[in-house]
PDB file of C-alpha atoms in Angstrom:
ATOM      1  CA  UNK A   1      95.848  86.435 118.093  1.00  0.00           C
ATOM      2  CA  UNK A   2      97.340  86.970 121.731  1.00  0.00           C
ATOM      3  CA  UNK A   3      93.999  87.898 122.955  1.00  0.00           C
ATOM      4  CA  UNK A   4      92.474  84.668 121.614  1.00  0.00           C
ATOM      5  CA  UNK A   5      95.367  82.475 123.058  1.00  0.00           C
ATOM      6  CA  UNK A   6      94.632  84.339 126.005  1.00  0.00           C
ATOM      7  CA  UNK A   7      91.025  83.652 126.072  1.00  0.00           C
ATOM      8  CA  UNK A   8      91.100  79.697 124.912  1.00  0.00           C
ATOM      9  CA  UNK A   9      93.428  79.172 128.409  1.00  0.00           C
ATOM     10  CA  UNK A  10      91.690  81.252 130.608  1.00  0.00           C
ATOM     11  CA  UNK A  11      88.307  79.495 129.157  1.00  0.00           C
ATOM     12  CA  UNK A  12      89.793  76.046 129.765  1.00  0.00           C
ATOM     13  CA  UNK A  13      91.405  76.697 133.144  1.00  0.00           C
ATOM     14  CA  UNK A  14      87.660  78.103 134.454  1.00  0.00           C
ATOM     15  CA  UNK A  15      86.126  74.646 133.040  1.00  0.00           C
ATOM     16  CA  UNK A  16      88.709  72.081 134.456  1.00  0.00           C
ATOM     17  CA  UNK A  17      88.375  74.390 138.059  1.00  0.00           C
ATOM     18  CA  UNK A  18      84.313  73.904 138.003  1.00  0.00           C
ATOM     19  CA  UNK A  19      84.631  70.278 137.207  1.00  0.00           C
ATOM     20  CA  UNK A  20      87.321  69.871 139.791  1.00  0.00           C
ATOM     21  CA  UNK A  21      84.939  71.747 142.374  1.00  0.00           C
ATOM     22  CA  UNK A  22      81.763  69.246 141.539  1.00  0.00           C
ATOM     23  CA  UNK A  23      84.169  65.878 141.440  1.00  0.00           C
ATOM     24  CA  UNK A  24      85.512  66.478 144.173  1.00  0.00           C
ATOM     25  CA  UNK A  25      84.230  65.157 147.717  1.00  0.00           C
ATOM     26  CA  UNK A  26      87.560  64.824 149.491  1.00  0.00           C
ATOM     27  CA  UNK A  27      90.281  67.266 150.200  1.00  0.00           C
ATOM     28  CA  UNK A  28      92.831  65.331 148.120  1.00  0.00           C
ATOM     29  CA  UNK A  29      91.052  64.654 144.959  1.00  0.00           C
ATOM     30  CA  UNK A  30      89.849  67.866 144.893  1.00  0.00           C
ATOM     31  CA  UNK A  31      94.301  69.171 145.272  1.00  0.00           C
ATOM     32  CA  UNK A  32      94.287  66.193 142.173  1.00  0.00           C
ATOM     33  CA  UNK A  33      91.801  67.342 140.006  1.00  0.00           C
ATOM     34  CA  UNK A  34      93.034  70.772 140.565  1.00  0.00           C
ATOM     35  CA  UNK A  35      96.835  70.041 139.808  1.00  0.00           C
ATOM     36  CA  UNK A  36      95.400  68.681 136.822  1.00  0.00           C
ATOM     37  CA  UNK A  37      93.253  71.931 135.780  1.00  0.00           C
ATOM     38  CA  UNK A  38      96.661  74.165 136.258  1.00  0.00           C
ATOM     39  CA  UNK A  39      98.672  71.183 134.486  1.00  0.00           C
ATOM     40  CA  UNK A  40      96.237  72.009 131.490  1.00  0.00           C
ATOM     41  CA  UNK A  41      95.998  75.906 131.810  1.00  0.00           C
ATOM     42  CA  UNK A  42      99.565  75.634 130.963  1.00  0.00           C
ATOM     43  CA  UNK A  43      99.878  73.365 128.219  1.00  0.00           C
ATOM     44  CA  UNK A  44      97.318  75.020 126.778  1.00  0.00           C
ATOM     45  CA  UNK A  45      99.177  78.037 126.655  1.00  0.00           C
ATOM     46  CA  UNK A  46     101.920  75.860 125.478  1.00  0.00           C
ATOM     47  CA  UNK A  47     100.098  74.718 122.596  1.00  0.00           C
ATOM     48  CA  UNK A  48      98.538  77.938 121.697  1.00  0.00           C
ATOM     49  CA  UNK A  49     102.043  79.531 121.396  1.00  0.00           C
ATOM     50  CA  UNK A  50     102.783  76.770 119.526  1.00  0.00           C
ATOM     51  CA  UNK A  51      99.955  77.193 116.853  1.00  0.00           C
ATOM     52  CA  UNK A  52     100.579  81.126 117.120  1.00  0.00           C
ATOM     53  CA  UNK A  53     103.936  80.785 115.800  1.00  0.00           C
ATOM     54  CA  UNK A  54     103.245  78.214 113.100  1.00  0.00           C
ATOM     55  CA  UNK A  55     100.169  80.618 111.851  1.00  0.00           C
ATOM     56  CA  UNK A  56     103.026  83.233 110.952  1.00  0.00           C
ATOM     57  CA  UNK A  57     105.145  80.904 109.958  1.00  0.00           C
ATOM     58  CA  UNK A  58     102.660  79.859 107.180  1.00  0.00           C
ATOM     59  CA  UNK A  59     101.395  83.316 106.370  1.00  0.00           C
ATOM     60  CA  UNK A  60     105.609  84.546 105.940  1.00  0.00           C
ATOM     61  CA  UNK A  61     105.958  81.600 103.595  1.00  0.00           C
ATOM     62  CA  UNK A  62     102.623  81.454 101.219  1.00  0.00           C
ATOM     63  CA  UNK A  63     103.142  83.625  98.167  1.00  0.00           C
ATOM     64  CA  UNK A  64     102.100  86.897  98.023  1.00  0.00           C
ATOM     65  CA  UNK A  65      99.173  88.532  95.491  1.00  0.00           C
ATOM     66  CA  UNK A  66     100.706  90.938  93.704  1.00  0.00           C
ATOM     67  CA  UNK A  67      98.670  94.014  93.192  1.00  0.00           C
ATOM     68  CA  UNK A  68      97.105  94.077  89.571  1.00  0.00           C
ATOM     69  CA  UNK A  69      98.380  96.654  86.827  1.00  0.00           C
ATOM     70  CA  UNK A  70      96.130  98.273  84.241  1.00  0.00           C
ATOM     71  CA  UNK A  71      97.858 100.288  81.428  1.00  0.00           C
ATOM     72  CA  UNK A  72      96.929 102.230  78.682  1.00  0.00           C
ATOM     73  CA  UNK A  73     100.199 103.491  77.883  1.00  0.00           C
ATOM     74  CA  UNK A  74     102.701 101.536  75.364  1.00  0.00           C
ATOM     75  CA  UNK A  75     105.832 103.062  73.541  1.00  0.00           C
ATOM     76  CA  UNK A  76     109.282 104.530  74.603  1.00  0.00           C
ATOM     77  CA  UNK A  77     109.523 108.126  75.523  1.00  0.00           C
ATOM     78  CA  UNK A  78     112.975 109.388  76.009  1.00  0.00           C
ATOM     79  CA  UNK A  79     113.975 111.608  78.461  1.00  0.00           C
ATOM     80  CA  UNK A  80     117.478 113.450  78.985  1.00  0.00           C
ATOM     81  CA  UNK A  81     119.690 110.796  78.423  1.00  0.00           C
ATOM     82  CA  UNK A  82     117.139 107.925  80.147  1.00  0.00           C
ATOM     83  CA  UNK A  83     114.476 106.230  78.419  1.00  0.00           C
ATOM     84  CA  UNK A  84     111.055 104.993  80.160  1.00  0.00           C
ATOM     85  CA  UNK A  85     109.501 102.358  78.050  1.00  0.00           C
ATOM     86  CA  UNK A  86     105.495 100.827  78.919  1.00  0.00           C
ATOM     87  CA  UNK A  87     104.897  97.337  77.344  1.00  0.00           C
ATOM     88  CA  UNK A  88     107.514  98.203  74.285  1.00  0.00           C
ATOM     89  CA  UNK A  89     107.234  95.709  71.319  1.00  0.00           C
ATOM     90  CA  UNK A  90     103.776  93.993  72.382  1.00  0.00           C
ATOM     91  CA  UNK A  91     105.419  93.314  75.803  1.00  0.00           C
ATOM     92  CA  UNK A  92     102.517  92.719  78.918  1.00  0.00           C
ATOM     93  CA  UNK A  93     102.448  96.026  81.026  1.00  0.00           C
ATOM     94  CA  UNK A  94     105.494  97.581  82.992  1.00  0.00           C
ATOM     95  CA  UNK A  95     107.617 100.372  83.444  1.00  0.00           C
ATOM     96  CA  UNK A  96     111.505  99.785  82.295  1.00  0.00           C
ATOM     97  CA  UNK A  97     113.650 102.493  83.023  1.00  0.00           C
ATOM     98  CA  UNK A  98     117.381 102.254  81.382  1.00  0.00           C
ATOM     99  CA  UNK A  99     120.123 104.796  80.350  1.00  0.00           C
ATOM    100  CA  UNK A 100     120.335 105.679  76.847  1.00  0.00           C
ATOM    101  CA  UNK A 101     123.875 104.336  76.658  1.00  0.00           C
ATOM    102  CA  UNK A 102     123.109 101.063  78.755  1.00  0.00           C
ATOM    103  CA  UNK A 103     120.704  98.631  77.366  1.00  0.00           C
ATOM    104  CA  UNK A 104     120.474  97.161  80.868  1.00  0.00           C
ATOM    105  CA  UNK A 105     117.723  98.252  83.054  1.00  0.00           C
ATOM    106  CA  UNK A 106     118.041 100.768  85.716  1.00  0.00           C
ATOM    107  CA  UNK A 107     114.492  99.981  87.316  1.00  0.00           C
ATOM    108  CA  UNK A 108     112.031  97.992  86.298  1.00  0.00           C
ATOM    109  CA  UNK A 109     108.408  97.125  87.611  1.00  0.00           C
ATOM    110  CA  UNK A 110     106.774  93.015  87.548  1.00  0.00           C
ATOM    111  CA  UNK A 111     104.901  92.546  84.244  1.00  0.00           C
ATOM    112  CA  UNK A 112     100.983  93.265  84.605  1.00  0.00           C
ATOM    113  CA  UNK A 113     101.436  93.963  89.165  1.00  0.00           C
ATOM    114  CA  UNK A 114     101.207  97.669  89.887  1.00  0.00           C
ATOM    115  CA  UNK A 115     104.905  99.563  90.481  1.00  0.00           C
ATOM    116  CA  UNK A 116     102.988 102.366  93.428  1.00  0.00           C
ATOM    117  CA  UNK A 117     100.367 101.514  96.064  1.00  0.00           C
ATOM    118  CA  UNK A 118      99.230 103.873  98.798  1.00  0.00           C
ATOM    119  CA  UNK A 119      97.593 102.747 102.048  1.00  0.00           C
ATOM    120  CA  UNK A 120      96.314 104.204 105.270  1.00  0.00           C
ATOM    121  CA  UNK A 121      97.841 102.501 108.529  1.00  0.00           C
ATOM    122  CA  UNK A 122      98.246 102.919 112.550  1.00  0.00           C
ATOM    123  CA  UNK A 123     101.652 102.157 113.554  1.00  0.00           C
ATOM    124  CA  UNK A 124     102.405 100.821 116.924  1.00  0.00           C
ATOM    125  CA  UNK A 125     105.838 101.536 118.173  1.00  0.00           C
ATOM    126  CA  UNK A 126     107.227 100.683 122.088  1.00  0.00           C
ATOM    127  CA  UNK A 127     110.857 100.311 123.092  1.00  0.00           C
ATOM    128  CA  UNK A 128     111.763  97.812 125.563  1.00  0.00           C
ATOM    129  CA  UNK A 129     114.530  95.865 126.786  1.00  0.00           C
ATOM    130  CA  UNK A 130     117.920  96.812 129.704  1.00  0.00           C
ATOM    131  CA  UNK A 131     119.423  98.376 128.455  1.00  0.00           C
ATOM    132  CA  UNK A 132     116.745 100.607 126.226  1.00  0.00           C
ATOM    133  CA  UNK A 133     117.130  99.944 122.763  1.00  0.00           C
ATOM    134  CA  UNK A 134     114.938  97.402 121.151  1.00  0.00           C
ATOM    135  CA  UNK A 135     112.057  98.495 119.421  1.00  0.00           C
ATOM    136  CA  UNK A 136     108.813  96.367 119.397  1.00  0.00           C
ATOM    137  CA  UNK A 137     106.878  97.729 115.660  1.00  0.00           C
ATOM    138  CA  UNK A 138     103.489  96.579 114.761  1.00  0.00           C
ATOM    139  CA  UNK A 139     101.739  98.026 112.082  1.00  0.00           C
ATOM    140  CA  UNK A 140      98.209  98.372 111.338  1.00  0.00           C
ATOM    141  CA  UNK A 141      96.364  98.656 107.658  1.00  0.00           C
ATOM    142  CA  UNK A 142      93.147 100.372 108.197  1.00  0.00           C
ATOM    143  CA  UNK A 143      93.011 100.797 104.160  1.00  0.00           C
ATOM    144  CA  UNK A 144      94.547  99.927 101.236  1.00  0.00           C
ATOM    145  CA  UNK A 145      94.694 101.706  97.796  1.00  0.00           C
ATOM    146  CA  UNK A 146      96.592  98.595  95.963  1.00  0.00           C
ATOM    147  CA  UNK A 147      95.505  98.412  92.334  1.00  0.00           C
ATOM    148  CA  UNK A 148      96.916 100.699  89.989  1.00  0.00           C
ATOM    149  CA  UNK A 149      95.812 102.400  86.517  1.00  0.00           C
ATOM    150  CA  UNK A 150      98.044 103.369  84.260  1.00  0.00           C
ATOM    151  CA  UNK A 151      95.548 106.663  82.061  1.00  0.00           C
ATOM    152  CA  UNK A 152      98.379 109.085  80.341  1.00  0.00           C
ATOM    153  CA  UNK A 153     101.037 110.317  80.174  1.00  0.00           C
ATOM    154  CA  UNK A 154     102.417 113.930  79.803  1.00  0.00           C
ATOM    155  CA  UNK A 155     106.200 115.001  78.344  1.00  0.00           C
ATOM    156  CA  UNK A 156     107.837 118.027  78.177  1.00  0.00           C
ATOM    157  CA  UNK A 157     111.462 119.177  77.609  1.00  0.00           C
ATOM    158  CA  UNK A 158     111.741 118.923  81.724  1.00  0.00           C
ATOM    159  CA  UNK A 159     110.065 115.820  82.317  1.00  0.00           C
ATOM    160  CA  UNK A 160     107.749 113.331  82.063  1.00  0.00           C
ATOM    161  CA  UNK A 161     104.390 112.734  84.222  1.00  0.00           C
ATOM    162  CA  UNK A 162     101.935 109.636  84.649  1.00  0.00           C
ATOM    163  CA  UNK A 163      98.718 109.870  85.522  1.00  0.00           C
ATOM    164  CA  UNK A 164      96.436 107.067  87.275  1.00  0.00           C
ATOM    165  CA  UNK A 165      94.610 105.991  90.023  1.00  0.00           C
ATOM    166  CA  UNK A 166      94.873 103.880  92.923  1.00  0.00           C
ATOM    167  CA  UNK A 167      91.848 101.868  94.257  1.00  0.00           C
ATOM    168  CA  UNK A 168      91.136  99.058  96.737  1.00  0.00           C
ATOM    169  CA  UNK A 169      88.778  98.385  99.958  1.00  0.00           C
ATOM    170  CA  UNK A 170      87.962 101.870 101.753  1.00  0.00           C
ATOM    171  CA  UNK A 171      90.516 103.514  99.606  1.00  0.00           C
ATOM    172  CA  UNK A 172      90.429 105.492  95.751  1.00  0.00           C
ATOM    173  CA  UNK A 173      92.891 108.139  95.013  1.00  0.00           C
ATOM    174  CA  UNK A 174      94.542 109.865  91.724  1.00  0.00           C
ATOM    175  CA  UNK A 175      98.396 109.886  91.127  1.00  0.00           C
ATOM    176  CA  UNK A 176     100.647 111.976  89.441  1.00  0.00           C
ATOM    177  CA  UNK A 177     104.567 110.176  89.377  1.00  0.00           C
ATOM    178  CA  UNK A 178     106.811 113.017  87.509  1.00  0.00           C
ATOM    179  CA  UNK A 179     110.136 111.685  86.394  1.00  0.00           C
ATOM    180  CA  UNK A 180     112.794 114.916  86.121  1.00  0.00           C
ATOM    181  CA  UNK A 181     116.204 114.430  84.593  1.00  0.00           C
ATOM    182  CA  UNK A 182     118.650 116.645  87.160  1.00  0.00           C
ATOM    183  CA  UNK A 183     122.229 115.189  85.698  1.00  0.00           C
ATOM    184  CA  UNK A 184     123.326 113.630  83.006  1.00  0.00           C
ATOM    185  CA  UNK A 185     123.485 110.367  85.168  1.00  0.00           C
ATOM    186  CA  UNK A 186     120.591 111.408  87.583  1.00  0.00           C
ATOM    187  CA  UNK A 187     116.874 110.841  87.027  1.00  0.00           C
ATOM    188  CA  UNK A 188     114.321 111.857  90.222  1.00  0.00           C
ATOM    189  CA  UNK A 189     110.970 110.508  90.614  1.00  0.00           C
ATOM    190  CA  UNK A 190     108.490 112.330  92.958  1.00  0.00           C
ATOM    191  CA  UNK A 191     104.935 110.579  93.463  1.00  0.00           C
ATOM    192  CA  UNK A 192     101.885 112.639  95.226  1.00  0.00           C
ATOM    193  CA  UNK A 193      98.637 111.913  95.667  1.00  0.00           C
ATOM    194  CA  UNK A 194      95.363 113.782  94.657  1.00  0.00           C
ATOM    195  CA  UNK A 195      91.534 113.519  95.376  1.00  0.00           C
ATOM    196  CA  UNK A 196      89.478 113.114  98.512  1.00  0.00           C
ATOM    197  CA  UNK A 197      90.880 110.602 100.179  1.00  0.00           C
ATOM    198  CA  UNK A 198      94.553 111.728  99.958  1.00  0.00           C
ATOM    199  CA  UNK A 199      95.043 113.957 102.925  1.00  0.00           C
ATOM    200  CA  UNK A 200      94.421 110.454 105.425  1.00  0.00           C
ATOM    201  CA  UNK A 201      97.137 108.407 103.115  1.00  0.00           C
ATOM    202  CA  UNK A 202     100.547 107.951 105.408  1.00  0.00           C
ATOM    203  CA  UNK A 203     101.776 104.726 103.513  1.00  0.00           C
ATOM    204  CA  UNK A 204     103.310 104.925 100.070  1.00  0.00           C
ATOM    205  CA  UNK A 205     104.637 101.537  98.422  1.00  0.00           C
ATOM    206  CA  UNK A 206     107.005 101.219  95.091  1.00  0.00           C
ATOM    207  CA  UNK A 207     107.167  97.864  93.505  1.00  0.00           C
ATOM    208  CA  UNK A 208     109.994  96.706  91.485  1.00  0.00           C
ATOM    209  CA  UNK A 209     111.543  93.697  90.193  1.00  0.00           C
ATOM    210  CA  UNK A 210     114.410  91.754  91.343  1.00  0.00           C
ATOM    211  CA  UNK A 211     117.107  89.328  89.530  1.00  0.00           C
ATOM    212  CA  UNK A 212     118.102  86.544  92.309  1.00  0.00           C
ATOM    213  CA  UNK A 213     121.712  87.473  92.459  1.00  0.00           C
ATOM    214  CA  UNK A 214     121.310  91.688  93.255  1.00  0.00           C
ATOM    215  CA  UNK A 215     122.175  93.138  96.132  1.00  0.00           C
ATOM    216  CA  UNK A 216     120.791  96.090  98.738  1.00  0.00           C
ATOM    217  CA  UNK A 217     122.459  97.941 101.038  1.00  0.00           C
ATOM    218  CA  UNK A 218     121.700 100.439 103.385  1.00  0.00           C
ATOM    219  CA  UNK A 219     118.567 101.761 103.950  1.00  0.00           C
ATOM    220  CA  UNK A 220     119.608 103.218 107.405  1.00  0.00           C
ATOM    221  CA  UNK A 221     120.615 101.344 110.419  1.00  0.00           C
ATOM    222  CA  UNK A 222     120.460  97.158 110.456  1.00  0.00           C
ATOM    223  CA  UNK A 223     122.022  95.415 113.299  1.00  0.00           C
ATOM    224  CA  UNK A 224     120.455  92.357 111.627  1.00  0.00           C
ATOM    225  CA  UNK A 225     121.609  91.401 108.127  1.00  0.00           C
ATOM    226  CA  UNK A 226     123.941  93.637 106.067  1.00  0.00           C
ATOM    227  CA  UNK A 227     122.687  92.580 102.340  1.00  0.00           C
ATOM    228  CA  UNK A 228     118.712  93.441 102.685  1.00  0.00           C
ATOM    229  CA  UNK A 229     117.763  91.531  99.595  1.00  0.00           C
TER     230      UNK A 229
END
């Protein structure tokens, strides 16, 4: 996008010089014509910023497509003393995680939008600023394993393992997510990645579901806004 706002001035300013060059016969039009040419080489710019920053505007604001969910898996399948439940009661497709003394969720995933993704990306990263300290990040998807399969499902007295697979453009790969009880009040998660394409995966994505009035904290250092909801 800076390259093209870069090119539409440059292409303008060369166009108004030219026709400022022919028009011209005396030494003062010709300091006109050319005021005129720079007068546009910068509004141009102008406006191009101006259309830049209106493009992200509308692509932060329009409503993202959630990532579809496949599932062969329904029931509850208890583990330690947390239950993981896959369209219970007839419900459309998603993982629900809860204690077995809390009927409130711990974690839950969006009905029928897949709760992992995995994606391959270039990441971009320059400091800048005086003092040092600002980072500048810009992040590049080369490939995109999106859409997720929900297959089987293994338990055992130690855990509990899904199986599925992750597809998009450029991009197919097998999962195994392991859930593992360590505490009474504890449940880990660990999610790899199998098959030929895995080894050039560096992006891993979890999905969940949100009510309007939680609240997230953390997740390191944020000199911007303390609640990252």
């Amino acid at each position: 996008m800076q390259f093209l706002i870069f090119l539409v001035s440059f292409i303008s300013a060369i166009i108004f010089a030219v026709i400022a060059f022919r028009a011209s016969r005396a030494r003062n039009q010709f300091i006109k014509v050319w005021g005129i040419a720079l007068s546009t080489f910068f509004l141009v710019l102008v406006a191009a910023s101006v259309i830049q920053n209106l493009y992200r505007l509308i692509q932060f604001n329009l409503p993202r497509t959630n990532p579809a969910l496949t599932s062969h898996i329904s029931g509850s399948f208890p583990i330690g003393n947390f239950v993981l439940s896959f369209a219970e009661n007839g419900q459309t497709p998603a993982l629900l995680v809860r204690h077995a003394t809390e009927p409130k969720r711990l974690l839950s995933s969006i009905p029928n939008v897949a709760f992992v993704g995995a994606a391959t990306g270039q990441a971009n990263i320059s400091e800048f600023g005086i003092p040092e300290g600002s980072f500048s990040v810009k992040d590049k998807i080369i490939s995109s394993c999106a859409a997720q399969t929900l297959d089987t499902i293994e338990v055992s007295n130690t855990g509990l393992v899904l199986h599925g697979t992750l597809t998009g453009q450029g991009c197919t790969v097998n999962y195994p997510l392991t859930f593992t009880p360590i505490a009474a009040n504890q449940l880990q998660f660990k999610l790899q990645l199998e098959g030929a394409g895995a080894a050039a995966i560096n992006r891993i994505y979890l999905h969940g579901a949100s009510e309007a009035d939680e609240h997230f904290f953390g997740f390191g250092g944020q000199l911007t806004d303390f609640d990252q909801n």
